[in-house]
Amino acid sequence: MDAPARPRLTSRQLGLVSAITRSPRLKRALVEATEALPPGAVVRLGGRYLEVGGVLGSGLVGVVYEARCLSTGARLAYKRPRAGVAFFREALRVEALAARRVAALRAIRPAAIVEADALGIAKELRAGPTLQEELLAGEVDPGRRAALVEALGEAGELFGREGILLDLSPKNLCWDGGWVLLDTGPKLHRSDLVRVLEEPAWPTYVAHVRRKLAAGPSAPSAVTQPLPEGPAPQVAARRWAFVRDLWRWFPFDPAPDAASFLGIVDDDQADDEAVFLIDAEDGRVEPAPGADARLAGSALLRRCAEEAPDRPARPRGEAARGEAAQPEPLPLAGAVLGLPSLSREVAPAFAGRALKIAIAPGEPLAAPTLPVERYAHWRELAAADSGLRPTDLFVHEVLEGSRALAERVFRARGARRIDVPLPRADGPFAELTCMQVGESRRAIVLVPGFRAGPEAAAALVSALAERGVAGLYTIAYLGVRNPRGQALVTSGRWEAILLWSAIDHLCACHGADSAALLAASHGNFGAMIVAGLHPAVDCLALDSPLERPLDLPARFGAMRGTPASSIYAELAAHHLPSEPVAFRIPDRPGLRVLTLRPREDSFARICGGLEAGEVVVYEGGHAATMRHDSADRGIPAVCVERIAALLGAG
């Protein structure tokens, strides 16, 4: 027999869900923290790729989009969770199970599920009128009324037999030769609907839904209901949780109504909602199992604590006369900690779900405006008579390499080009080339360096795949375009944000359950920052990592008589990193690190080289694994061997 079609939640999850469902502000915060997919975005669901269209509806658990299957052209309804946390995944699992129960009923049937997994559910797209539309328009056909009463009776029997309370609201019922339940996700708590199901009748049902219909077509209350005026109320919650996938602090309901909860409380199962917990009385931060304790005092968590919804208000006695009490930041105890792998320019950018509120200290994170000229070899940047400037080093237009191998690899592996949806359209880009090898759900993200596009990583993908390394290979071409449309690199500032967004996209839309980062040359800067923080990253391979990126243009300037201060001033004027920073390879629990470096590296002599984890010295040039000409030069065999060992060849 199927597993119970009721959600299993831990006590901690129940406290979070109860707090959110009881507070309009928390519902609004949940909606605002959800990253909507723009029309045209491509997502993977099971064995299908879907092109997302407009939003059809939304609720607490997820958002429903119209979508088109790229292989068949079929139009579908695609429901995706608001975040990749355990509770939402559990809700989708239960919805699919409940659909099987409803399929066995006579008077009502579910919208047929075409595909379902942890990333979402794809269903047949129904075009018939909803009961909500018919009720608002006037009379409902007597035959349809009778059919609904019969459906209410069957739903009551299902509730009495298995404790599954279906959502029979008018907006969730569609007529298509019979009543169709569009969303089979059961209700989490008892409601007045239970009394309607005990003695089903048309007048009783209409009276039950009349209050909601009085305001017109319904939508998620978090979207349509105005927030109460004035400051947020004093919250009695003693404990708060930092929810990783939403980048928000949420309070626990101190007294959730477990008796009305229509699920199973199971504290033996794992949950991954809360990365950090706070005791609001003493501000003590408690990392959840597996979380990096060093982040507990980081600027990231503290910035979010300043913006937590429904946080406690300042005591009345401390407010000025006539001034409304203002909410206080959550009281995080201890000093603010700095992370060695994170530059102070980049750290705050992660506090608001990557690009959504990406800022440098006190100012918006502006897109770079530096005009650049292409160069054939980096030594030209040091020559005063070349007509080039040292800052032309920041150009990221791709150098042509051997396309033949790349085209063969991409064609053989069914490569798919994907643009990561970004909230900002003023320059940043994250272009991914994805290839699935084997059945593994691990994302293997390759980040080439200066002026190296997807073709630069094709030889490494081919070599690793031939050794049996399975995964979702993803080559990331990241950067920002200036007002002239020229692609630029930014010494990790924007690349870290874009790489973070790319990993989130692979996990949320393409089924990745973990990520390995393989980076080379300039790609190492963003990779080091992200690997030090992102919970999905479990291994990091760096080819030719450097410590001080801005030493390179400064050295070029010195060779032509230009002081470093002038170089830094030019970078600052065009919104590029302008203060020398020293990078460090991250060291955190659960992160495996491999460092590859050439025996002779001119860049390392100028900028300082880095080493951590397993260190491999190879014969060859800088960043030999992912250069624009790697297919022609060949990749040192020892590099392929050690990367394959890091990833665990099958």
XYZ file of C-alpha atoms in Angstrom:
650
model
C 0.000 0.000 0.000
C 1.110 3.567 -0.658
C 2.683 5.580 2.127
C 0.244 7.853 4.029
C -0.706 10.865 1.902
C -0.125 13.176 4.845
C 2.945 15.335 5.389
C 5.639 14.250 7.819
C 7.164 17.219 9.621
C 9.571 17.545 12.493
C 8.489 19.572 15.513
C 10.811 22.341 14.336
C 9.255 22.396 10.866
C 5.780 22.482 12.373
C 6.755 25.506 14.465
C 7.996 27.344 11.367
C 4.979 26.445 9.220
C 2.575 27.424 12.006
C 4.276 30.804 12.492
C 4.156 31.604 8.770
C 0.520 30.591 8.270
C -0.620 32.696 11.240
C 1.129 35.946 10.277
C 0.342 38.114 7.213
C 3.826 39.648 7.447
C 5.524 36.269 7.410
C 3.398 35.145 4.468
C 4.392 38.310 2.640
C 8.053 37.697 3.524
C 7.766 34.174 2.137
C 6.302 35.481 -1.120
C 8.916 38.243 -1.417
C 11.739 35.767 -0.831
C 10.534 33.593 -3.708
C 12.474 34.056 -6.935
C 9.961 33.975 -9.780
C 11.000 32.419 -13.068
C 10.772 34.801 -16.027
C 8.882 33.677 -19.148
C 11.204 31.670 -21.379
C 13.243 30.134 -18.539
C 14.023 26.438 -19.076
C 13.753 23.967 -16.199
C 14.402 20.254 -15.933
C 11.742 17.995 -14.426
C 12.490 14.274 -14.421
C 13.424 13.425 -17.992
C 11.755 16.491 -19.483
C 12.824 20.058 -20.161
C 10.062 22.632 -19.769
C 9.948 26.193 -21.051
C 8.183 28.337 -18.476
C 5.443 30.787 -19.397
C 3.254 33.036 -17.276
C 2.100 32.483 -13.689
C -1.239 30.685 -13.343
C -1.496 30.878 -9.554
C 0.387 30.496 -6.296
C -0.003 29.404 -2.712
C 1.983 28.775 0.434
C 4.009 25.878 -0.956
C 4.672 26.926 -4.517
C 3.978 28.849 -7.700
C 2.147 27.377 -10.705
C 3.303 28.334 -14.198
C 2.045 27.538 -17.642
C 4.809 25.565 -19.354
C 5.624 23.853 -22.636
C 7.438 20.531 -22.887
C 10.328 21.112 -25.292
C 10.356 17.501 -26.551
C 6.607 17.084 -27.218
C 5.265 20.628 -27.392
C 2.548 19.742 -24.864
C 1.210 22.595 -22.729
C 1.289 21.805 -19.021
C 0.752 23.330 -15.594
C 4.087 23.309 -13.763
C 4.155 23.741 -9.983
C 7.511 24.460 -8.374
C 8.241 24.906 -4.663
C 9.089 28.324 -3.288
C 12.431 26.969 -2.056
C 14.352 23.707 -1.975
C 13.729 23.049 1.709
C 12.528 19.771 3.177
C 9.003 20.905 4.048
C 8.200 22.042 0.502
C 9.645 18.853 -0.976
C 7.497 16.872 1.434
C 4.414 18.847 0.398
C 5.005 17.982 -3.267
C 5.501 14.308 -2.431
C 2.222 14.262 -0.516
C 0.402 16.069 -3.329
C 1.452 13.361 -5.806
C 0.328 10.617 -3.390
C -3.008 12.349 -2.753
C -3.607 12.502 -6.511
C -3.598 8.700 -6.567
C -6.226 8.618 -3.814
C -8.429 11.123 -5.657
C -8.057 9.129 -8.895
C -9.889 6.253 -7.173
C -12.977 8.393 -6.455
C -16.054 8.510 -8.708
C -17.438 12.040 -8.529
C -14.179 13.944 -8.733
C -10.846 13.297 -10.426
C -7.441 14.952 -10.220
C -5.668 16.859 -12.960
C -3.441 14.123 -14.364
C 0.179 14.304 -13.232
C 2.604 13.974 -16.142
C 5.869 14.179 -14.167
C 6.778 14.675 -10.525
C 9.982 14.844 -8.513
C 11.541 16.961 -5.770
C 11.741 19.932 -8.168
C 8.047 20.149 -8.887
C 4.981 18.643 -10.505
C 3.849 18.906 -14.133
C 0.127 18.315 -14.752
C -2.266 18.441 -17.640
C -3.388 22.016 -18.282
C -7.143 22.375 -17.809
C -9.043 25.052 -19.730
C -12.566 24.497 -18.342
C -14.253 27.117 -16.113
C -13.557 26.978 -12.390
C -16.360 26.811 -9.854
C -15.188 30.208 -8.617
C -15.868 31.714 -12.049
C -19.315 30.109 -12.208
C -20.305 31.259 -8.704
C -19.219 34.822 -9.394
C -21.059 34.809 -12.727
C -24.383 33.699 -11.208
C -26.213 30.396 -11.322
C -24.489 27.015 -11.370
C -26.060 24.225 -13.409
C -28.153 21.921 -11.156
C -26.380 18.863 -12.525
C -23.015 20.317 -11.551
C -24.369 21.163 -8.087
C -25.448 17.561 -7.567
C -22.088 16.311 -8.797
C -20.308 18.578 -6.331
C -22.404 17.332 -3.415
C -21.472 13.769 -4.367
C -17.801 14.835 -4.540
C -18.083 16.410 -1.071
C -19.417 13.137 0.282
C -16.516 11.158 -1.194
C -14.030 13.718 0.110
C -15.568 13.319 3.570
C -15.143 9.549 3.405
C -11.503 9.992 2.354
C -10.925 12.340 5.299
C -12.523 9.920 7.747
C -10.568 6.986 6.348
C -7.080 8.481 5.902
C -7.108 11.978 7.438
C -6.606 13.638 4.025
C -8.506 16.948 3.874
C -8.668 18.020 0.234
C -8.664 21.684 -0.744
C -12.167 21.992 -2.243
C -12.174 25.780 -2.610
C -13.989 27.035 -5.727
C -10.804 28.227 -7.410
C -9.400 24.671 -7.153
C -12.352 22.963 -8.901
C -12.737 22.942 -12.681
C -15.595 21.461 -14.747
C -14.584 19.230 -17.660
C -17.361 16.671 -18.059
C -17.109 16.273 -14.289
C -15.380 18.047 -11.422
C -11.583 18.106 -11.636
C -9.423 18.918 -8.610
C -6.613 21.092 -9.970
C -4.328 20.853 -6.921
C -4.455 17.733 -4.755
C -2.167 19.069 -2.039
C -4.145 18.421 1.176
C -4.767 21.031 3.831
C -2.363 21.099 6.754
C -4.899 22.037 9.447
C -8.513 21.290 10.239
C -10.963 23.927 9.078
C -14.714 24.554 8.899
C -14.683 22.466 5.732
C -14.745 19.375 7.967
C -18.285 20.254 9.095
C -19.355 20.720 5.475
C -18.054 17.244 4.620
C -19.926 15.674 7.540
C -23.304 16.659 6.040
C -22.608 17.619 2.415
C -25.152 19.912 0.798
C -25.014 22.674 -1.800
C -26.312 25.496 0.478
C -23.868 24.497 3.228
C -20.930 24.567 0.817
C -21.931 27.944 -0.662
C -22.279 29.427 2.819
C -18.796 28.089 3.650
C -17.148 29.805 0.662
C -19.327 32.958 0.502
C -17.043 35.051 2.720
C -14.022 34.482 0.484
C -16.005 35.082 -2.690
C -17.425 38.376 -1.403
C -14.181 40.154 -2.286
C -14.088 38.685 -5.802
C -11.645 36.154 -7.271
C -9.347 34.809 -4.565
C -5.576 34.711 -4.580
C -2.925 33.907 -1.958
C -3.740 36.026 1.105
C -0.077 36.971 1.467
C -0.366 38.807 -1.834
C -3.816 40.363 -1.647
C -4.379 41.215 1.996
C -3.008 44.585 3.136
C -0.598 44.417 6.016
C -1.739 45.807 9.360
C -0.800 49.449 9.865
C 1.880 50.412 12.357
C 4.929 48.495 13.538
C 5.094 44.755 13.663
C 3.622 43.325 16.860
C 5.827 42.144 19.694
C 6.498 38.502 18.950
C 6.449 35.980 21.740
C 8.761 33.619 19.875
C 11.865 32.723 21.825
C 13.590 30.949 18.973
C 14.223 31.974 15.384
C 15.615 30.046 12.429
C 17.678 31.178 9.466
C 16.080 29.411 6.485
C 18.892 28.735 4.060
C 17.077 28.722 0.723
C 15.075 31.864 1.507
C 17.871 33.895 3.164
C 15.490 35.017 5.882
C 15.102 34.643 9.618
C 11.691 33.283 10.637
C 10.342 32.851 14.172
C 9.127 29.564 15.555
C 5.523 29.545 16.727
C 5.976 29.074 20.486
C 2.732 27.078 20.762
C 1.743 25.454 17.441
C -1.692 23.817 17.432
C -0.504 20.246 17.011
C -4.002 18.882 17.620
C -5.356 20.511 14.447
C -2.333 19.538 12.353
C -3.334 16.988 9.719
C 0.077 15.405 9.367
C 2.563 13.222 11.173
C 5.134 14.671 13.570
C 8.336 12.682 13.049
C 11.430 14.006 14.793
C 13.532 11.058 13.630
C 13.723 12.414 10.074
C 16.127 15.101 8.925
C 15.122 18.650 8.077
C 17.236 21.267 6.376
C 15.199 24.431 6.841
C 17.224 25.930 9.657
C 20.946 26.479 9.224
C 21.201 28.590 12.369
C 18.962 28.963 15.397
C 18.788 31.956 17.742
C 17.607 32.071 21.306
C 16.010 35.526 21.318
C 16.626 36.055 25.019
C 20.403 35.807 24.988
C 21.181 36.096 21.260
C 23.112 32.830 21.257
C 23.444 31.433 17.741
C 23.375 27.656 17.386
C 24.527 26.158 14.050
C 22.495 23.216 12.805
C 24.403 19.963 12.201
C 26.776 20.366 9.251
C 26.611 24.178 9.147
C 29.846 26.142 9.305
C 29.973 27.596 12.820
C 32.155 30.495 11.614
C 29.225 31.937 9.688
C 27.243 32.420 12.893
C 28.754 35.869 13.387
C 29.128 36.827 9.756
C 27.872 39.987 8.098
C 25.545 37.826 6.025
C 23.473 36.595 8.975
C 23.591 39.931 10.765
C 22.333 41.850 7.749
C 19.400 39.452 7.480
C 18.735 39.802 11.226
C 18.198 43.531 10.704
C 15.421 42.833 8.194
C 13.649 39.834 9.745
C 9.844 40.156 9.459
C 7.797 40.308 12.686
C 10.930 40.832 14.777
C 10.410 42.179 18.310
C 9.688 45.878 18.699
C 11.804 48.183 20.864
C 10.327 48.518 24.384
C 7.935 51.481 24.577
C 9.996 53.298 27.164
C 12.905 53.612 24.721
C 10.904 55.300 21.946
C 10.767 59.072 21.742
C 7.485 60.756 22.659
C 4.966 60.411 19.849
C 7.254 58.088 17.933
C 5.972 54.631 17.028
C 7.990 51.762 18.420
C 10.332 50.482 15.722
C 11.296 46.830 15.259
C 14.690 45.858 16.595
C 17.213 43.645 14.797
C 17.355 40.143 16.158
C 19.824 40.123 19.070
C 22.761 38.150 17.730
C 25.357 37.782 20.466
C 29.100 38.010 19.917
C 31.379 40.043 17.690
C 31.036 40.211 13.926
C 33.399 37.718 12.355
C 35.212 38.195 9.063
C 35.740 35.290 6.709
C 39.229 35.136 5.183
C 37.871 33.939 1.833
C 35.355 36.747 1.550
C 36.336 40.263 0.585
C 34.491 42.986 2.435
C 33.214 44.324 -0.880
C 31.452 41.077 -1.722
C 30.161 39.860 1.659
C 26.989 41.981 1.899
C 25.908 40.983 -1.598
C 24.772 37.597 -0.335
C 22.540 39.006 2.375
C 19.537 39.512 0.117
C 19.315 36.410 -2.036
C 22.275 37.146 -4.306
C 21.538 39.866 -6.871
C 18.160 40.906 -5.530
C 19.617 43.526 -3.174
C 23.296 43.166 -4.042
C 25.138 46.051 -2.431
C 28.624 47.136 -1.516
C 28.956 48.868 1.879
C 26.492 51.757 1.880
C 26.087 51.954 -1.907
C 24.322 49.966 -4.630
C 26.608 47.520 -6.378
C 26.963 49.326 -9.698
C 27.701 47.543 -12.947
C 31.196 48.324 -14.301
C 31.541 50.966 -17.019
C 35.225 50.506 -17.931
C 35.834 50.730 -21.713
C 38.383 48.153 -22.863
C 40.370 47.120 -25.915
C 41.157 43.555 -26.914
C 44.739 42.391 -26.594
C 46.534 39.476 -28.233
C 48.927 38.699 -25.345
C 49.059 40.054 -21.808
C 52.611 41.368 -22.274
C 51.166 44.044 -24.586
C 49.482 45.609 -21.552
C 52.881 46.427 -20.062
C 54.217 48.087 -23.233
C 53.815 51.874 -23.340
C 53.788 51.930 -27.156
C 51.090 49.258 -27.608
C 48.152 51.657 -27.570
C 46.632 49.586 -24.754
C 46.143 50.300 -21.038
C 46.921 48.029 -18.056
C 43.200 48.020 -17.210
C 42.423 46.357 -20.545
C 43.281 43.224 -18.569
C 39.614 43.223 -17.473
C 38.304 42.437 -20.978
C 36.448 39.123 -21.116
C 35.678 38.722 -24.803
C 36.389 35.110 -25.671
C 39.611 34.193 -27.477
C 39.124 31.847 -30.384
C 40.405 28.332 -29.787
C 39.857 24.931 -31.324
C 36.117 24.637 -31.965
C 36.269 21.178 -33.542
C 36.657 19.249 -30.286
C 34.150 21.440 -28.460
C 31.518 20.920 -31.149
C 32.039 17.137 -31.061
C 31.820 17.005 -27.267
C 28.790 19.267 -27.056
C 26.965 17.402 -29.811
C 27.747 13.962 -28.369
C 26.684 14.971 -24.863
C 23.517 16.819 -25.892
C 24.753 20.178 -24.608
C 22.075 22.728 -23.788
C 22.730 26.472 -23.493
C 20.959 28.153 -20.559
C 20.920 31.772 -19.416
C 20.478 32.017 -15.644
C 17.510 34.322 -14.941
C 18.870 37.396 -13.153
C 16.933 40.158 -11.367
C 19.189 42.813 -12.913
C 19.480 43.554 -16.615
C 22.126 46.286 -16.484
C 25.109 44.195 -17.504
C 25.603 40.959 -15.504
C 25.328 37.660 -17.362
C 25.615 33.997 -16.435
C 25.626 31.742 -19.497
C 25.678 28.004 -18.803
C 26.408 25.095 -21.134
C 24.942 21.953 -19.552
C 25.545 18.268 -20.359
C 24.232 15.305 -18.379
C 26.653 12.364 -18.112
C 25.304 9.291 -16.341
C 22.596 9.434 -13.702
C 24.353 11.447 -10.968
C 22.540 14.545 -9.703
C 25.757 16.294 -8.739
C 26.501 19.471 -10.690
C 30.097 19.684 -11.889
C 30.516 23.413 -12.515
C 33.531 24.440 -14.602
C 34.612 28.091 -14.440
C 37.349 29.008 -16.953
C 39.452 32.135 -16.580
C 40.337 35.268 -18.566
C 38.761 35.366 -22.034
C 37.910 31.662 -21.943
C 34.422 30.620 -23.042
C 32.620 27.258 -22.957
C 34.942 25.766 -25.590
C 37.882 26.165 -23.184
C 36.432 23.530 -20.850
C 35.325 21.021 -23.513
C 38.563 19.017 -23.402
C 38.349 18.637 -19.615
C 34.687 17.585 -19.785
C 35.565 14.979 -22.414
C 38.525 13.620 -20.417
C 36.545 13.329 -17.176
C 33.509 11.766 -18.843
C 35.717 9.157 -20.498
C 37.027 8.248 -17.038
C 33.485 7.582 -15.847
C 32.904 10.769 -13.830
C 29.121 11.235 -13.882
C 27.188 14.405 -13.198
C 25.513 17.458 -14.681
C 28.526 19.114 -16.335
C 27.973 22.859 -16.461
C 30.434 25.289 -18.040
C 29.870 28.790 -16.677
C 30.751 31.910 -18.664
C 30.273 34.734 -16.165
C 30.841 38.470 -16.218
C 29.327 41.910 -16.696
C 28.893 43.936 -19.889
C 29.779 47.624 -19.879
C 27.540 50.214 -21.611
C 29.313 49.407 -24.906
C 28.302 45.764 -24.560
C 31.873 44.611 -23.901
C 32.230 41.660 -21.519
C 34.356 42.316 -18.420
C 35.772 40.317 -15.509
C 35.668 41.863 -12.034
C 38.244 40.046 -9.854
C 35.555 37.950 -8.205
C 33.160 40.725 -7.156
C 30.395 39.952 -9.649
C 31.602 36.459 -10.546
C 30.942 35.262 -6.993
C 27.363 36.544 -7.089
C 26.758 35.102 -10.557
C 28.295 31.733 -9.697
C 26.177 31.592 -6.536
C 23.075 32.326 -8.637
C 24.088 29.668 -11.175
C 24.420 26.990 -8.475
C 21.059 27.977 -6.987
C 19.534 27.698 -10.470
C 21.039 24.256 -11.079
C 19.710 23.016 -7.737
C 16.263 24.585 -8.040
C 15.583 24.031 -11.742
C 17.776 21.154 -12.904
C 17.791 18.694 -10.045
C 21.330 19.130 -8.755
C 21.684 17.894 -5.177
C 25.286 19.051 -4.689
C 27.946 20.952 -6.590
C 31.640 20.499 -7.352
C 33.518 23.597 -8.530
C 36.388 23.280 -11.018
C 37.973 26.655 -11.697
C 41.029 28.036 -13.439
C 42.900 31.355 -13.531
C 40.490 34.276 -13.002
C 37.608 31.840 -12.431
C 39.251 30.876 -9.138
C 38.341 34.161 -7.430
C 34.573 33.687 -7.563
C 34.941 29.957 -6.912
C 36.928 30.519 -3.703
C 34.323 32.935 -2.340
C 31.350 30.718 -3.200
C 32.943 27.469 -2.005
C 33.548 29.093 1.365
C 29.842 29.804 1.841
C 27.470 27.876 -0.416
C 26.014 24.831 1.356
C 25.652 22.811 -1.860
C 29.389 22.940 -2.703
C 31.268 19.905 -1.372
C 34.500 19.931 -3.391
C 36.709 22.527 -5.046
C 39.477 22.143 -7.619
C 41.566 25.242 -8.382
C 44.028 25.453 -11.262
C 46.663 28.204 -10.825
C 44.957 30.146 -8.003
C 46.377 33.600 -7.249
C 46.351 35.571 -4.013
C 46.337 39.245 -5.045
C 44.521 39.882 -8.359
C 45.075 43.653 -8.486
C 48.840 43.259 -8.327
C 48.773 42.315 -12.009
C 47.442 45.595 -13.513
C 49.560 47.478 -10.944
C 52.684 45.662 -12.183
C 51.797 46.415 -15.807
C 51.390 50.085 -14.868
C 54.761 50.142 -13.061
C 56.475 48.705 -16.149
C 55.262 51.698 -18.170
C 55.737 54.322 -15.445
C 52.134 54.588 -14.233
C 51.746 54.547 -10.435
C 49.479 51.951 -8.847
C 47.326 54.739 -7.355
C 46.370 55.858 -10.866
C 45.402 52.314 -11.835
C 43.251 51.931 -8.726
C 41.613 55.336 -9.286
C 40.646 54.354 -12.835
C 39.129 51.104 -11.600
C 37.197 52.887 -8.841
C 35.831 55.453 -11.297
C 34.379 52.615 -13.367
C 32.923 50.559 -10.472
C 35.529 47.810 -10.429
C 37.397 46.480 -7.355
C 39.970 49.138 -6.555
C 41.423 48.178 -3.175
C 44.008 45.377 -3.090
C 42.631 42.283 -1.359
C 44.284 38.984 -0.518
C 42.287 35.875 -1.341
C 42.491 32.647 0.583
C 41.413 29.143 -0.310
C 38.418 28.341 1.921
C 38.661 25.787 4.679
C 35.378 24.586 6.111
C 33.944 21.268 7.294
C 32.918 18.942 4.477
C 34.767 20.789 1.699
C 37.429 18.777 -0.154
C 40.053 20.880 -1.942
C 42.507 20.139 -4.760
C 45.107 22.681 -5.902
C 46.764 22.352 -9.305
C 49.646 24.616 -10.268
C 52.280 24.728 -13.000
C 55.895 24.337 -11.997
C 56.621 27.770 -13.514
C 53.916 30.444 -13.394
C 54.677 34.074 -14.268
C 51.373 35.257 -12.814
C 52.060 33.556 -9.467
C 55.414 35.348 -9.250
C 53.597 38.675 -9.561
C 50.378 38.032 -7.615
C 51.398 35.272 -5.244
C 50.249 31.686 -5.609
C 47.926 29.790 -3.274
C 47.917 26.171 -2.126
C 45.553 24.114 0.048
C 44.262 20.585 0.307
C 45.928 18.117 -2.056
C 48.554 19.958 -4.130
C 49.585 18.772 -7.596
C 52.421 20.382 -9.570
C 52.276 19.855 -13.333
C 54.356 20.665 -16.389
C 52.606 23.220 -18.554
C 51.367 26.776 -18.721
C 49.123 28.791 -16.407
C 45.603 27.291 -16.079
C 46.390 24.380 -18.404
C 43.095 22.581 -17.673
C 40.822 25.306 -19.073
C 42.619 27.628 -21.480
C 41.174 28.753 -24.782
C 43.776 26.490 -26.440
C 43.593 23.483 -24.049
C 42.249 21.236 -26.815
C 45.327 21.958 -28.934
C 47.945 21.954 -26.155
C 46.460 19.040 -24.259
C 45.703 18.801 -20.544
C 48.425 17.331 -18.300
C 47.413 13.749 -17.527
C 48.100 14.171 -13.818
C 45.523 16.976 -13.651
C 42.788 14.848 -15.185
C 43.718 11.930 -12.926
C 43.567 13.937 -9.681
C 40.375 15.826 -10.607
C 38.716 12.500 -11.451
C 39.840 11.104 -8.101
C 38.458 14.165 -6.305
C 35.095 13.734 -8.013
C 35.071 9.977 -7.522
C 35.167 8.285 -10.929
C 32.558 5.573 -11.354
